Coordinates of C-alpha atoms in Angstrom, one line a residue:
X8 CA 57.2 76.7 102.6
X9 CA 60.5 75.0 100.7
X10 CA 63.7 75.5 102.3
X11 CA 66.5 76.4 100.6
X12 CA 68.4 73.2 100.7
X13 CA 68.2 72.4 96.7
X14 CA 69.6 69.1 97.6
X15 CA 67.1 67.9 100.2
X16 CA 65.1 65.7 97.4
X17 CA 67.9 63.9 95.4
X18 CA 68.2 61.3 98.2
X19 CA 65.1 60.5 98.0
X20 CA 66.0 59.1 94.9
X21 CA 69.2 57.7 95.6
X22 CA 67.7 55.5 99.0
X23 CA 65.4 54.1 96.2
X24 CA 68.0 53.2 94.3
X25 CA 70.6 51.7 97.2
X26 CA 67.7 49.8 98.4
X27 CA 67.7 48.0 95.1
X28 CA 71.6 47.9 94.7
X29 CA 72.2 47.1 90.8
X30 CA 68.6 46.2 90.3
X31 CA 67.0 48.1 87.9
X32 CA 63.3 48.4 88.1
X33 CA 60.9 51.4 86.6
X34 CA 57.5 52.3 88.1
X35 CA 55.8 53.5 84.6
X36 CA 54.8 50.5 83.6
X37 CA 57.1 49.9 80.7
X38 CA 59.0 46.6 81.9
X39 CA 63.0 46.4 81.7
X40 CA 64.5 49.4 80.7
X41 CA 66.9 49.6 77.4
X42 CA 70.5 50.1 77.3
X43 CA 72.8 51.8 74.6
X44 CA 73.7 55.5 73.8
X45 CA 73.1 58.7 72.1
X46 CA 74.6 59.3 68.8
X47 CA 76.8 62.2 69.4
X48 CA 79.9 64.1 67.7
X49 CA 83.0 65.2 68.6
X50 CA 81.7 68.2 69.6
X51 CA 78.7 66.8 71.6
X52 CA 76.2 67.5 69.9
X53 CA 73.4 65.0 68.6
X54 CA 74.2 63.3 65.4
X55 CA 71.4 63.0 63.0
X56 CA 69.0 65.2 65.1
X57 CA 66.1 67.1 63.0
X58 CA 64.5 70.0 65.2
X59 CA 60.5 70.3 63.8
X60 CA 57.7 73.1 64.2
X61 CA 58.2 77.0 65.1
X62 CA 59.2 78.4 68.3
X63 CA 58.0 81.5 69.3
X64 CA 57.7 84.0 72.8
X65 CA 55.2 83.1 74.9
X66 CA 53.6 80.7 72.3
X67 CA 53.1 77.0 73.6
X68 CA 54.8 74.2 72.1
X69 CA 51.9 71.7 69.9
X70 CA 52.6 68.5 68.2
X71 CA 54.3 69.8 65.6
X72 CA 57.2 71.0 67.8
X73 CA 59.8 68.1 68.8
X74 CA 62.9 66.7 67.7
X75 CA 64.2 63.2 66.3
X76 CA 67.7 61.8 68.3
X77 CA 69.7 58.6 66.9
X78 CA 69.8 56.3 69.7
X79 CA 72.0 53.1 69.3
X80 CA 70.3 50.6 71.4
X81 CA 72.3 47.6 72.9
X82 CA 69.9 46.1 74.9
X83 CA 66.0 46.1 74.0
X84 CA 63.5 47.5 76.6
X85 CA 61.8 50.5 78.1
X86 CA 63.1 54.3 77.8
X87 CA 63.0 57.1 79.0
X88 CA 64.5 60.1 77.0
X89 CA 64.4 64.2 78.0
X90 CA 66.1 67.0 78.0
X91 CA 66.6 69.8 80.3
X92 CA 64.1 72.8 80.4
X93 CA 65.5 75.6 78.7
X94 CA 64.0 78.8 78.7
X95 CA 60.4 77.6 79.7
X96 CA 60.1 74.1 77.6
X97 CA 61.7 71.1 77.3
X98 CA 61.8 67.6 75.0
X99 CA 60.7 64.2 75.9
X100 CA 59.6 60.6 74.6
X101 CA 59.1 57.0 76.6
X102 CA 58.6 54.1 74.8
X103 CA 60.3 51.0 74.2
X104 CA 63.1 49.4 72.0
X105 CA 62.2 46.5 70.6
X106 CA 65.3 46.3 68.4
X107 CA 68.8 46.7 68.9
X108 CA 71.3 48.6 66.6
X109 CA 70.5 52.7 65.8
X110 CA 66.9 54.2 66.0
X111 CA 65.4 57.2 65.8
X112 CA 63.3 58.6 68.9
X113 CA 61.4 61.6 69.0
X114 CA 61.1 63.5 72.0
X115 CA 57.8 65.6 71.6
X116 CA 58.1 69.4 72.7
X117 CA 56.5 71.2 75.9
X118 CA 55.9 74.2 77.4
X119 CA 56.2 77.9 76.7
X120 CA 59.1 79.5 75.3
X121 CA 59.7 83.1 77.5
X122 CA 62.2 84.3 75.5
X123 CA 63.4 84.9 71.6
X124 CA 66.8 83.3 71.2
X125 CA 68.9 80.3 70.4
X126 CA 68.6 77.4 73.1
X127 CA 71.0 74.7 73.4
X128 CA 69.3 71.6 75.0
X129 CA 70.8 68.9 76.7
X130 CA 69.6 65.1 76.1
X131 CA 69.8 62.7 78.6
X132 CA 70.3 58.7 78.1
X133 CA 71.5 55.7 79.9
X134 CA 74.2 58.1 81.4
X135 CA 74.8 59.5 77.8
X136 CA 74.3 63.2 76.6
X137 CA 74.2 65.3 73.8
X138 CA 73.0 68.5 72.5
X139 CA 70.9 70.9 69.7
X140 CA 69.9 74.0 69.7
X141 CA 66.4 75.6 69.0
X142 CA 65.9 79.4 68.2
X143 CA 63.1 80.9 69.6
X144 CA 61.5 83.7 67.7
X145 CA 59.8 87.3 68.9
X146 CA 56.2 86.5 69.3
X147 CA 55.7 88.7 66.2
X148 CA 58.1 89.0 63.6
X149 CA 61.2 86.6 63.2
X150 CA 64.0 85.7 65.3
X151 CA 68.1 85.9 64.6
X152 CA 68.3 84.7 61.1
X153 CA 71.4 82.1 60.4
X154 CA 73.1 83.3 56.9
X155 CA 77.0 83.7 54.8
X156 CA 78.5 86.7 52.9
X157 CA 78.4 86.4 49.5
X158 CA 82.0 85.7 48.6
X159 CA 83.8 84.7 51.4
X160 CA 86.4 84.3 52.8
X161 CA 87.3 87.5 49.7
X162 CA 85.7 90.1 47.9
X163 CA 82.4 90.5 48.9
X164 CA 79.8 90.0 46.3
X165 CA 79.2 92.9 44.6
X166 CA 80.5 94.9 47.3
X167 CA 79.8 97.9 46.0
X168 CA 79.6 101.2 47.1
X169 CA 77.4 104.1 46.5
X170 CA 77.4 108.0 47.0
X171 CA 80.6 110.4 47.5
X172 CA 83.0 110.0 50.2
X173 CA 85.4 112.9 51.0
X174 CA 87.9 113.7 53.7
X175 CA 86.5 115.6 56.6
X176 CA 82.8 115.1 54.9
X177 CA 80.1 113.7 57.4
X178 CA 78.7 110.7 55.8
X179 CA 74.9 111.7 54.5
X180 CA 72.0 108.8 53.6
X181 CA 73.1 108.6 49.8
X182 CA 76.6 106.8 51.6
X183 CA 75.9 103.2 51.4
X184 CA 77.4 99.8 50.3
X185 CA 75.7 96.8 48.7
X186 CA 76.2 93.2 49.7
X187 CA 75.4 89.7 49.3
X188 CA 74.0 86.8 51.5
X189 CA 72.8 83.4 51.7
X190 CA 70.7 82.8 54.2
X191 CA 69.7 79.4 55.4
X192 CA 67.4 80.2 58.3
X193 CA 64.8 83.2 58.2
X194 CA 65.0 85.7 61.2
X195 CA 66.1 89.4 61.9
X196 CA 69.8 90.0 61.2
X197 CA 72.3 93.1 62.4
X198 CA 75.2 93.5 60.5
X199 CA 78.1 96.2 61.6
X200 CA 81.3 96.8 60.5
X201 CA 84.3 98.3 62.7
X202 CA 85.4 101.7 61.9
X203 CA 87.9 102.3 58.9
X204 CA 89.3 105.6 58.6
X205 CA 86.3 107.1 60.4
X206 CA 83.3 105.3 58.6
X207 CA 80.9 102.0 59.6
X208 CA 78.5 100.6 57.8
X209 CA 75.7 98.7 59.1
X210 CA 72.1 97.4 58.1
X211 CA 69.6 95.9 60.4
X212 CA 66.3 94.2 59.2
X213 CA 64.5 90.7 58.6
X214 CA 65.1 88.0 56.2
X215 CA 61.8 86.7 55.1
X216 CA 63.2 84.1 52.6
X217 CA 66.6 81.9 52.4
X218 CA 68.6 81.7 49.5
X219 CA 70.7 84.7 48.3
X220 CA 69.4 88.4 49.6
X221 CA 70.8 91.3 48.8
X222 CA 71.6 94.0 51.8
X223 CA 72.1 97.5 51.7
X224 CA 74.6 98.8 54.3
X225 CA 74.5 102.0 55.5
X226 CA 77.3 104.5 56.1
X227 CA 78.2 106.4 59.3
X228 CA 81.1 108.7 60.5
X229 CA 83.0 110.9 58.8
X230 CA 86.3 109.9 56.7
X231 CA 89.6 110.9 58.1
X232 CA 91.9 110.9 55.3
X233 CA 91.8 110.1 51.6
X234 CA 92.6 107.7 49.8
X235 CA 91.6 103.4 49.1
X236 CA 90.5 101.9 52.0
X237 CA 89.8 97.9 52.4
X238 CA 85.8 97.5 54.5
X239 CA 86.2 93.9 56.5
X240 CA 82.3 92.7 56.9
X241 CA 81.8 89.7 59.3
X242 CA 79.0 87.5 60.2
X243 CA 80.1 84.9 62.8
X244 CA 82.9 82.5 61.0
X245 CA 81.8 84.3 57.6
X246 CA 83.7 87.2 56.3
X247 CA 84.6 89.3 52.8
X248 CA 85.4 92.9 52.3
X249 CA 84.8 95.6 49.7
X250 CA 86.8 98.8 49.0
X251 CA 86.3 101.9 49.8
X252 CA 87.5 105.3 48.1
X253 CA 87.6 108.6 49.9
X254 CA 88.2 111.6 48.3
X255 CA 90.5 114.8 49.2
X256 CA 88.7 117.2 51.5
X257 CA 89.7 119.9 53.5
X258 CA 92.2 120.8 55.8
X259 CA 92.4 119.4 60.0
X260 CA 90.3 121.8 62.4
X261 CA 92.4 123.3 65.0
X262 CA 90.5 123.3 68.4
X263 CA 91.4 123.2 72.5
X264 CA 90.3 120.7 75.1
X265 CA 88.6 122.0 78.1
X266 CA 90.2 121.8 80.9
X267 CA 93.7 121.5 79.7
X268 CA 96.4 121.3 80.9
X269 CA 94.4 119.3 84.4
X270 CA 91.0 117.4 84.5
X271 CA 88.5 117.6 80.8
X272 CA 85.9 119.8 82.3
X273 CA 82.3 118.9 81.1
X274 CA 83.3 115.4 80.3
X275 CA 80.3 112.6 80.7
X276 CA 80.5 108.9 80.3
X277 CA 77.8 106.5 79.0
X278 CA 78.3 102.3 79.5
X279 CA 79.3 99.8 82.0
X280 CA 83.1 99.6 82.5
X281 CA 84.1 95.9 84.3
X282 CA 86.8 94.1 84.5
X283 CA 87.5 91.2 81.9
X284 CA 84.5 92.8 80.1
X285 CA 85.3 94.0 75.9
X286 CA 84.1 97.6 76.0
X287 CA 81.1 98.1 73.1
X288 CA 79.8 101.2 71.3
X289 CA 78.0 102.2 74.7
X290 CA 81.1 102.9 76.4
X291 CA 81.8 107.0 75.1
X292 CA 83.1 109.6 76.7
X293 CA 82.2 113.4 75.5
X294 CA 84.8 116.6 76.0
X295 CA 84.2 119.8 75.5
X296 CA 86.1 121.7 73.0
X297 CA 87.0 125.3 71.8
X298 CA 87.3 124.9 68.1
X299 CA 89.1 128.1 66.3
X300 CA 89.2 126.9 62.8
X301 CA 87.3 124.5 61.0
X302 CA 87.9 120.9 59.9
X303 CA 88.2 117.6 60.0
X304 CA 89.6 116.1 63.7
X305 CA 91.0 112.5 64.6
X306 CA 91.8 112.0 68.4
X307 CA 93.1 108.6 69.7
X308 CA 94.0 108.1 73.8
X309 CA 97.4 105.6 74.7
X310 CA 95.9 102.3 76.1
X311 CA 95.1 102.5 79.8
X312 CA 94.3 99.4 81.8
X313 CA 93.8 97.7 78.2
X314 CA 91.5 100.9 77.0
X315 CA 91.6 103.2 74.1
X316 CA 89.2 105.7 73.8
X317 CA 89.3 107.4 69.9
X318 CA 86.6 109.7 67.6
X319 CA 86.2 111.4 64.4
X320 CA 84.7 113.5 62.1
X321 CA 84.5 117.3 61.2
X322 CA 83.8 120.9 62.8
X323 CA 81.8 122.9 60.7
X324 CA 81.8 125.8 63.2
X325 CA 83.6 127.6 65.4
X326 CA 83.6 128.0 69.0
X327 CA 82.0 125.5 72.0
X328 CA 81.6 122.1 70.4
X329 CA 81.4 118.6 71.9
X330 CA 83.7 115.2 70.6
X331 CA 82.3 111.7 71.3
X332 CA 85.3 109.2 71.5
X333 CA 84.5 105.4 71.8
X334 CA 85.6 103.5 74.3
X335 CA 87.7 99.9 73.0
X336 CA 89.6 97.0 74.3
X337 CA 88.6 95.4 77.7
X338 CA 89.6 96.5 81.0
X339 CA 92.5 94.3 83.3
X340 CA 92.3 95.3 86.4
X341 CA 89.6 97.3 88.7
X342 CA 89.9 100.5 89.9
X343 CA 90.0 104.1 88.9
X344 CA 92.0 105.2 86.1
X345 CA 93.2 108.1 84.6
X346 CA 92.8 108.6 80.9
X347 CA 95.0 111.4 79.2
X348 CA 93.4 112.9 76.0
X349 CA 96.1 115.3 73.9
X350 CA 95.7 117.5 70.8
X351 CA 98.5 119.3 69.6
X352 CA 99.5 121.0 72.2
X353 CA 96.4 120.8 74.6
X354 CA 96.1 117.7 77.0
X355 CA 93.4 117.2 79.8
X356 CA 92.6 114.1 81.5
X357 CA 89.6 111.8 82.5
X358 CA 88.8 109.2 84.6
X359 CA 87.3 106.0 84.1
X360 CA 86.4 104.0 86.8
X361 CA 86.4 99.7 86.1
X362 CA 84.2 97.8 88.7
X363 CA 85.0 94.2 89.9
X364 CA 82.7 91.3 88.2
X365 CA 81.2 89.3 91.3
X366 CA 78.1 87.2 90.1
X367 CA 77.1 86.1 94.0
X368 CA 78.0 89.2 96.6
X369 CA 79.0 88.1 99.8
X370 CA 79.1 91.4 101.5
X371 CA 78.2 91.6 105.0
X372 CA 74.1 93.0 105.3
X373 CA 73.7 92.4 101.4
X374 CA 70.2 90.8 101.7
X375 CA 67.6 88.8 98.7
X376 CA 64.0 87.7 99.2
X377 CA 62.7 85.2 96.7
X378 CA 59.1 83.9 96.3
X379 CA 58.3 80.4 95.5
X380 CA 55.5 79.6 92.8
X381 CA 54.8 82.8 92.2
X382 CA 53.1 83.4 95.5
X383 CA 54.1 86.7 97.2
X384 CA 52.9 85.0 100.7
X385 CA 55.4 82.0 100.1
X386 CA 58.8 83.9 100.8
X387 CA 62.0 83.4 101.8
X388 CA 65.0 85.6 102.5
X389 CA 68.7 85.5 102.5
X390 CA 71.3 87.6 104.1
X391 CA 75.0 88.1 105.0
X392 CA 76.4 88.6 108.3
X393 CA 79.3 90.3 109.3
X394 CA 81.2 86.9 110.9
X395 CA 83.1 84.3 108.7
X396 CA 83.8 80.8 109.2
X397 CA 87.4 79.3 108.6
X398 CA 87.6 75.8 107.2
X399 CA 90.3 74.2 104.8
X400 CA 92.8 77.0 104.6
X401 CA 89.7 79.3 103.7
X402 CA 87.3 82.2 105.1
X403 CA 84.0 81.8 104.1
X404 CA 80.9 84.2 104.4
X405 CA 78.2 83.4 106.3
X406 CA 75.1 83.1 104.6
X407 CA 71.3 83.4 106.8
X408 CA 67.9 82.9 105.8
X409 CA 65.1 83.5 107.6
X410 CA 61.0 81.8 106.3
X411 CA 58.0 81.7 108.2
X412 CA 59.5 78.7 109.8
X413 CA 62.6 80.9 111.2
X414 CA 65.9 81.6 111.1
X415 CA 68.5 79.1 109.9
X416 CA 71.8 78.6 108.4
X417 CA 71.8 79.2 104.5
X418 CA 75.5 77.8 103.7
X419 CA 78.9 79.3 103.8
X420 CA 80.5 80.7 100.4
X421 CA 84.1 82.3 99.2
X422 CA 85.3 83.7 95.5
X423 CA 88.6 82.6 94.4
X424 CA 89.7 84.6 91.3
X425 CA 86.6 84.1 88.8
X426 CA 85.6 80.6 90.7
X427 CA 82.9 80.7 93.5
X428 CA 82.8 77.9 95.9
X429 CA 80.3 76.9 98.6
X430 CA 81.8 74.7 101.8
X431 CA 78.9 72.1 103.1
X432 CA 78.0 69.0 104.8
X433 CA 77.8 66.5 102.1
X434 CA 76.8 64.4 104.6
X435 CA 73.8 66.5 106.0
X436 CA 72.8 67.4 102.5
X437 CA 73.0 64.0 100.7
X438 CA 72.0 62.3 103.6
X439 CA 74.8 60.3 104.7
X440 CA 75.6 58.5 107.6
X441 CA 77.6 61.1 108.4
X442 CA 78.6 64.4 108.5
X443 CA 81.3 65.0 105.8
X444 CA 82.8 68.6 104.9
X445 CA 83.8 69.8 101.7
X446 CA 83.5 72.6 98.8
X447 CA 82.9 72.7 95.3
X448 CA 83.2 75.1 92.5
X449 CA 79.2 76.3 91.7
X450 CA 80.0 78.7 89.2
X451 CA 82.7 80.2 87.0
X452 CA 82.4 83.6 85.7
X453 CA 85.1 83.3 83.3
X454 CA 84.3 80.9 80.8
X455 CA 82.1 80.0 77.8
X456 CA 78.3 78.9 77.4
X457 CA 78.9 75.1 77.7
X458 CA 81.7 74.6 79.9
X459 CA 81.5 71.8 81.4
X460 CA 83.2 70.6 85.6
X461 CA 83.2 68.5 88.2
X462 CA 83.6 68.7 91.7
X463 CA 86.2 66.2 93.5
X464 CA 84.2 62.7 94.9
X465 CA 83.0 63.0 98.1
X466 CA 82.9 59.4 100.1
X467 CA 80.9 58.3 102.5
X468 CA 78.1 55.6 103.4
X469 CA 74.5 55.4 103.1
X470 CA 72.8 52.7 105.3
X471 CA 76.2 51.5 106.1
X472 CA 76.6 51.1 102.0
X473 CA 79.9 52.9 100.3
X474 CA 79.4 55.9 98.1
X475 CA 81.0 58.4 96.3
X476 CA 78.9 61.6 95.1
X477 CA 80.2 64.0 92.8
X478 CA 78.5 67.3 91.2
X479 CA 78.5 68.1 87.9
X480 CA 78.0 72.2 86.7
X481 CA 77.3 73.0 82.9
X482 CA 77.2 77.0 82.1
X483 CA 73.8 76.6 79.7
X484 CA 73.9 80.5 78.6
X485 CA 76.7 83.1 79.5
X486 CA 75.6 86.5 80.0
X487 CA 72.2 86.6 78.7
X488 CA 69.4 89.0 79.7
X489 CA 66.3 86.9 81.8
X490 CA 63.5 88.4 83.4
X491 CA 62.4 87.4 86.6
X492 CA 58.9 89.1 88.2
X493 CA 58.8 91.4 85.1
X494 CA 62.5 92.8 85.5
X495 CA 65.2 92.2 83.2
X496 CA 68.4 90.9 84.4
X497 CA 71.2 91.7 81.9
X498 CA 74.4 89.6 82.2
X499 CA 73.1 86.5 83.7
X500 CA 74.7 83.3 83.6
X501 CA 72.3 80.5 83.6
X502 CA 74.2 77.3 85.5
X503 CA 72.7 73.4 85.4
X504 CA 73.8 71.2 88.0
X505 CA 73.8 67.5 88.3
X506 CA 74.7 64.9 91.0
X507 CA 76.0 62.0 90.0
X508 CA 77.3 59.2 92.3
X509 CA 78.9 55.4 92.4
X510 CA 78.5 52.6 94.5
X511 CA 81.4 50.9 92.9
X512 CA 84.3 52.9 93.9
X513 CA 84.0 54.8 90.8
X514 CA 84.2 52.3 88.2
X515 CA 80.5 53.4 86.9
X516 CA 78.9 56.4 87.9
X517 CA 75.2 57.5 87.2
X518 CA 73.7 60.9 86.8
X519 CA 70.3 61.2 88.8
X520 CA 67.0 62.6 87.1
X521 CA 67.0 65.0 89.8
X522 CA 68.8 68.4 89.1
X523 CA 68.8 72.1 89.4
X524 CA 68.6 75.5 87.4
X525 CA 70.4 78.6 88.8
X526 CA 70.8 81.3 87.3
X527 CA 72.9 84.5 88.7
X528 CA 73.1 87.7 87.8
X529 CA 75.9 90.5 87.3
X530 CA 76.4 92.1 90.8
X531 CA 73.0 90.8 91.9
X532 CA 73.7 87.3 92.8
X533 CA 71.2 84.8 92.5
X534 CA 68.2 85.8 90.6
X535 CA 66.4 82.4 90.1
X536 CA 66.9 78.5 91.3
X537 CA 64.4 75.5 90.2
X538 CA 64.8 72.1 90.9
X539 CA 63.4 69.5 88.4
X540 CA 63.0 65.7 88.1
X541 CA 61.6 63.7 85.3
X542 CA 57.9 65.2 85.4
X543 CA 59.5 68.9 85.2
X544 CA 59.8 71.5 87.6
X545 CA 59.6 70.5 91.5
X546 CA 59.0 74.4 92.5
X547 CA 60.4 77.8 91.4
X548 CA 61.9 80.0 93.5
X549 CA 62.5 83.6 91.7
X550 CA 63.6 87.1 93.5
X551 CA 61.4 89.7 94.0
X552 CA 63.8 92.7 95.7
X553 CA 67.4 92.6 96.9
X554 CA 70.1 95.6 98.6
X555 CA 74.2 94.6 97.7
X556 CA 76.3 96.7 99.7

């Protein structure tokens, strides 16, 4: 059984290394080691770097998958270079220097990609990183293509459109629009325009070859009003537009909301509504309506909360008929709120309700049991109890965990805003001389796939030698889906975190080759935790059922 102390092994390490002080010594066999640094950018990422072979789901990695890294090498000798494991495989190469100045390494690929999408790897060096990315593709098929419009940042090339568009006239298969890419890497591709006076257009499909394609988009909706109207298309940085004309059509229905003048009777709601969260297509809300006369309708809500709910289109008969609006803009606050729909002179109103974002629950009974290695024997689980502890100005719950071994203390935790912290012995965990009590941010919910932070130094002694320790968090991937034991676990954010520590009052600080995966899920918690050193993973630990209350 493995506790759930993630920290219990990287002293292990760092006794090795105070036992030696500044002496540096490897065990592989490779004499000396090297010193110098990755070639990197401005932006991090690895200068130079050329990514080999294919990548596929739940294909394993062969010679022909690594990548070559610029290394500028000060001092001759051994190395060891790797990257973090990313979505089931990783890069690495050991070898020696036996020149100074730049050269080219290349860090042979392995293990099994589980997953189809873009990767960003991190390479580690002589206390030097940088990055690259890898796309992983579908196990059949291809995976998300890299490509530019055809005339941007203007007129889209040809941008042209085809089939008869009229006021108040649904949209049929001959509505469509013609555009121009060049494509650079081969993969699916989705492309979706917002809504213009009613209509989107949007194709889906693979790219098979680079170079310039041609794509066929494909209109939806129904057109509001007539008239020229300007079609923005964009595709990451890229974007052009082509115009649009729309014909005269007939005249505006005239129709009631149900309900009116109190609550929109019938009304259903489809999508996820939380806070800080951009609302997507799948946030809709249907009314019932009494439609008298024919036409063409456009109904837009006042922003609530920072949402809008609108729709379009046309009537084509009479009597009970349903109106799809779509929800945009991103909620500001949580709560329930009350949305007010009005046409003409009929109003009714409708309620959405916008849930707080909490990637690690800390409410008391909430409860997660996690196998390790994949054996359902091998278990451990975690729960929250109803007192708090109060340390530093702070309440903080009380987290248990109970293992064939027991029941122990599993840490104490408190969210501040989008920042979760966890208050420990540093001194227990890191195995100090001492106890020494602190907390550090583990996670923030609120910002971008690679943001990088640190926690404050903690200082202490081991074997009576000074040391600071300091832990480093990197958000890999930012609200991905990962499945764990065969369920999928939308809006995870997958978090790496390093220790790194000085024995010269900070003047240098190293990063151990000991450090840990965690990945949390939306209103879950923690869905999956693994430990690695330089061989790869030390265990996994993944969950198997959990209850948040």
């Amino acid at each position: 059984m493995k506790t759930y102390k993630p920290l219990f092994w990287f002293f292990l390490l760092i006794a090795f290394v105070i036992s030696c002080q500044k002496e540096r010594s490897f065990e592989n066999g490779f004499g000396t080691p090297s010193d110098g640094s990755l070639q990197s950018g401005a932006t991090g990422d690895c200068l130079g770097s050329v990514v080999s072979g294919t990548y596929k789901k739940d294909t394993v990695l062969n010679s022909t998958n690594y990548v070559d890294v610029k290394v500028d090498v000060d001092t001759i000798g051994s190395y060891v270079i790797s990257t973090d494991t990313i979505n089931g495989f990783y890069f690495r190469a050991t070898g020696n220097f036996a020149a100074t100045g730049v050269n080219t390494v290349r860090l042979q690929g392995s293990g099994k990609p589980t997953a189809e999408g873009t990767n960003i790897f991190t390479v580690t060096y002589d206390s030097t990183e940088c990055t690259f990315s890898v796309t992983t593709l579908p196990s059949t098929g291809g995976g998300t293509s890299v490509f530019t419009l055809a005339g941007a940042p203007n007129s889209c090339t040809p941008g042209t459109t085809q089939g008869t568009y009229t006021a108040g006239v649904a949209t049929t298969s001959a509505n469509t629009a013609t555009i121009q890419v060049d494509v650079t890497t081969v993969g699916t591709y989705s492309i979706v325009t917002t809504a213009v006076n009613g209509v989107t257009f949007s194709a889906s499909g693979t790219f098979s070859a680079t170079g310039t394609q041609t794509v066929t988009l494909k209109a939806s909706g129904t057109p509001t009003a007539s008239g020229s109207f300007n079609i923005p298309v964009a595709v990451g940085t890229s974007t052009c537009s082509f115009s649009l004309s729309v014909a005269v059509g007939g005249s505006s229905a005239v129709f009631t909301l149900n309900g009116a003048p109190n609550n929109c009777a019938g009304a259903t709601f489809q999508g996820a509504y939380a806070i800080n969260t951009p609302l997507t297509s799948s946030n809709t809300v249907t009314l019932q309506v009494n439609v008298t006369t024919v036409g063409t309708y456009s109904i837009t809500t006042t922003a609530v909360n920072g949402m809008t709910f609108s729709g379009s289109g046309s009537f084509s008969a009479t009597g009970a008929q349903t109106v799809i609006l779509t929800g945009s803009g991103t909620p500001a606050a949580t709560g329930t709120f009350p949305v007010s729909v009005t046409v003409g002179t009929s109003t009714c109103t409708f309620s959405i309700t916008v849930a707080a974002i909490d990637y690690f629950p800390r409410t008391t009974n909430s409860n997660w049991t996690y196998e390790f290695d994949n054996d359902p024997v091998d278990t451990l689980q975690r729960n929250v109890i109803s007192a708090t502890k109060s340390a530093l100005g702070n309440t903080y719950n009380i987290f248990m965990q109970s293992d064939a071994s027991g029941v122990d203390s599993s840490g104490y935790y408190r969210k501040s805003g989008s920042d979760y912290y966890q208050y420990f012995d540093i001194g227990d965990l890191f195995g100090l001389d001492n106890s020494l009590w602190g907390e550090y941010i583990f996670l923030k919910d609120n910002v971008a796939a690679n943001t990088v932070w640190r926690s404050s130094n903690f200082s202490g002694t081991f074997s009576n030698n000074p040391i600071l320790i300091r832990v480093k968090e990197t958000i890999i991937q930012k609200d991905v889906s990962v499945t764990v034991n065969g369920t999928a676990y939308p809006n995870t954010i997958v978090v790496k975190e390093e220790y790194e520590y000085s024995f010269d009052a900070g003047a240098n600080w190293t990063i151990a080759d000991i450090y840990s995966m965690y990945y949390f899920s939306r209103n879950i918690g923690m869905i999956k935790f693994e430990p690695f050193d330089t061989m790869g993973s030390i265990y996994l630990q993944e969950l198997t059922k959990y209850q948040v209350f």
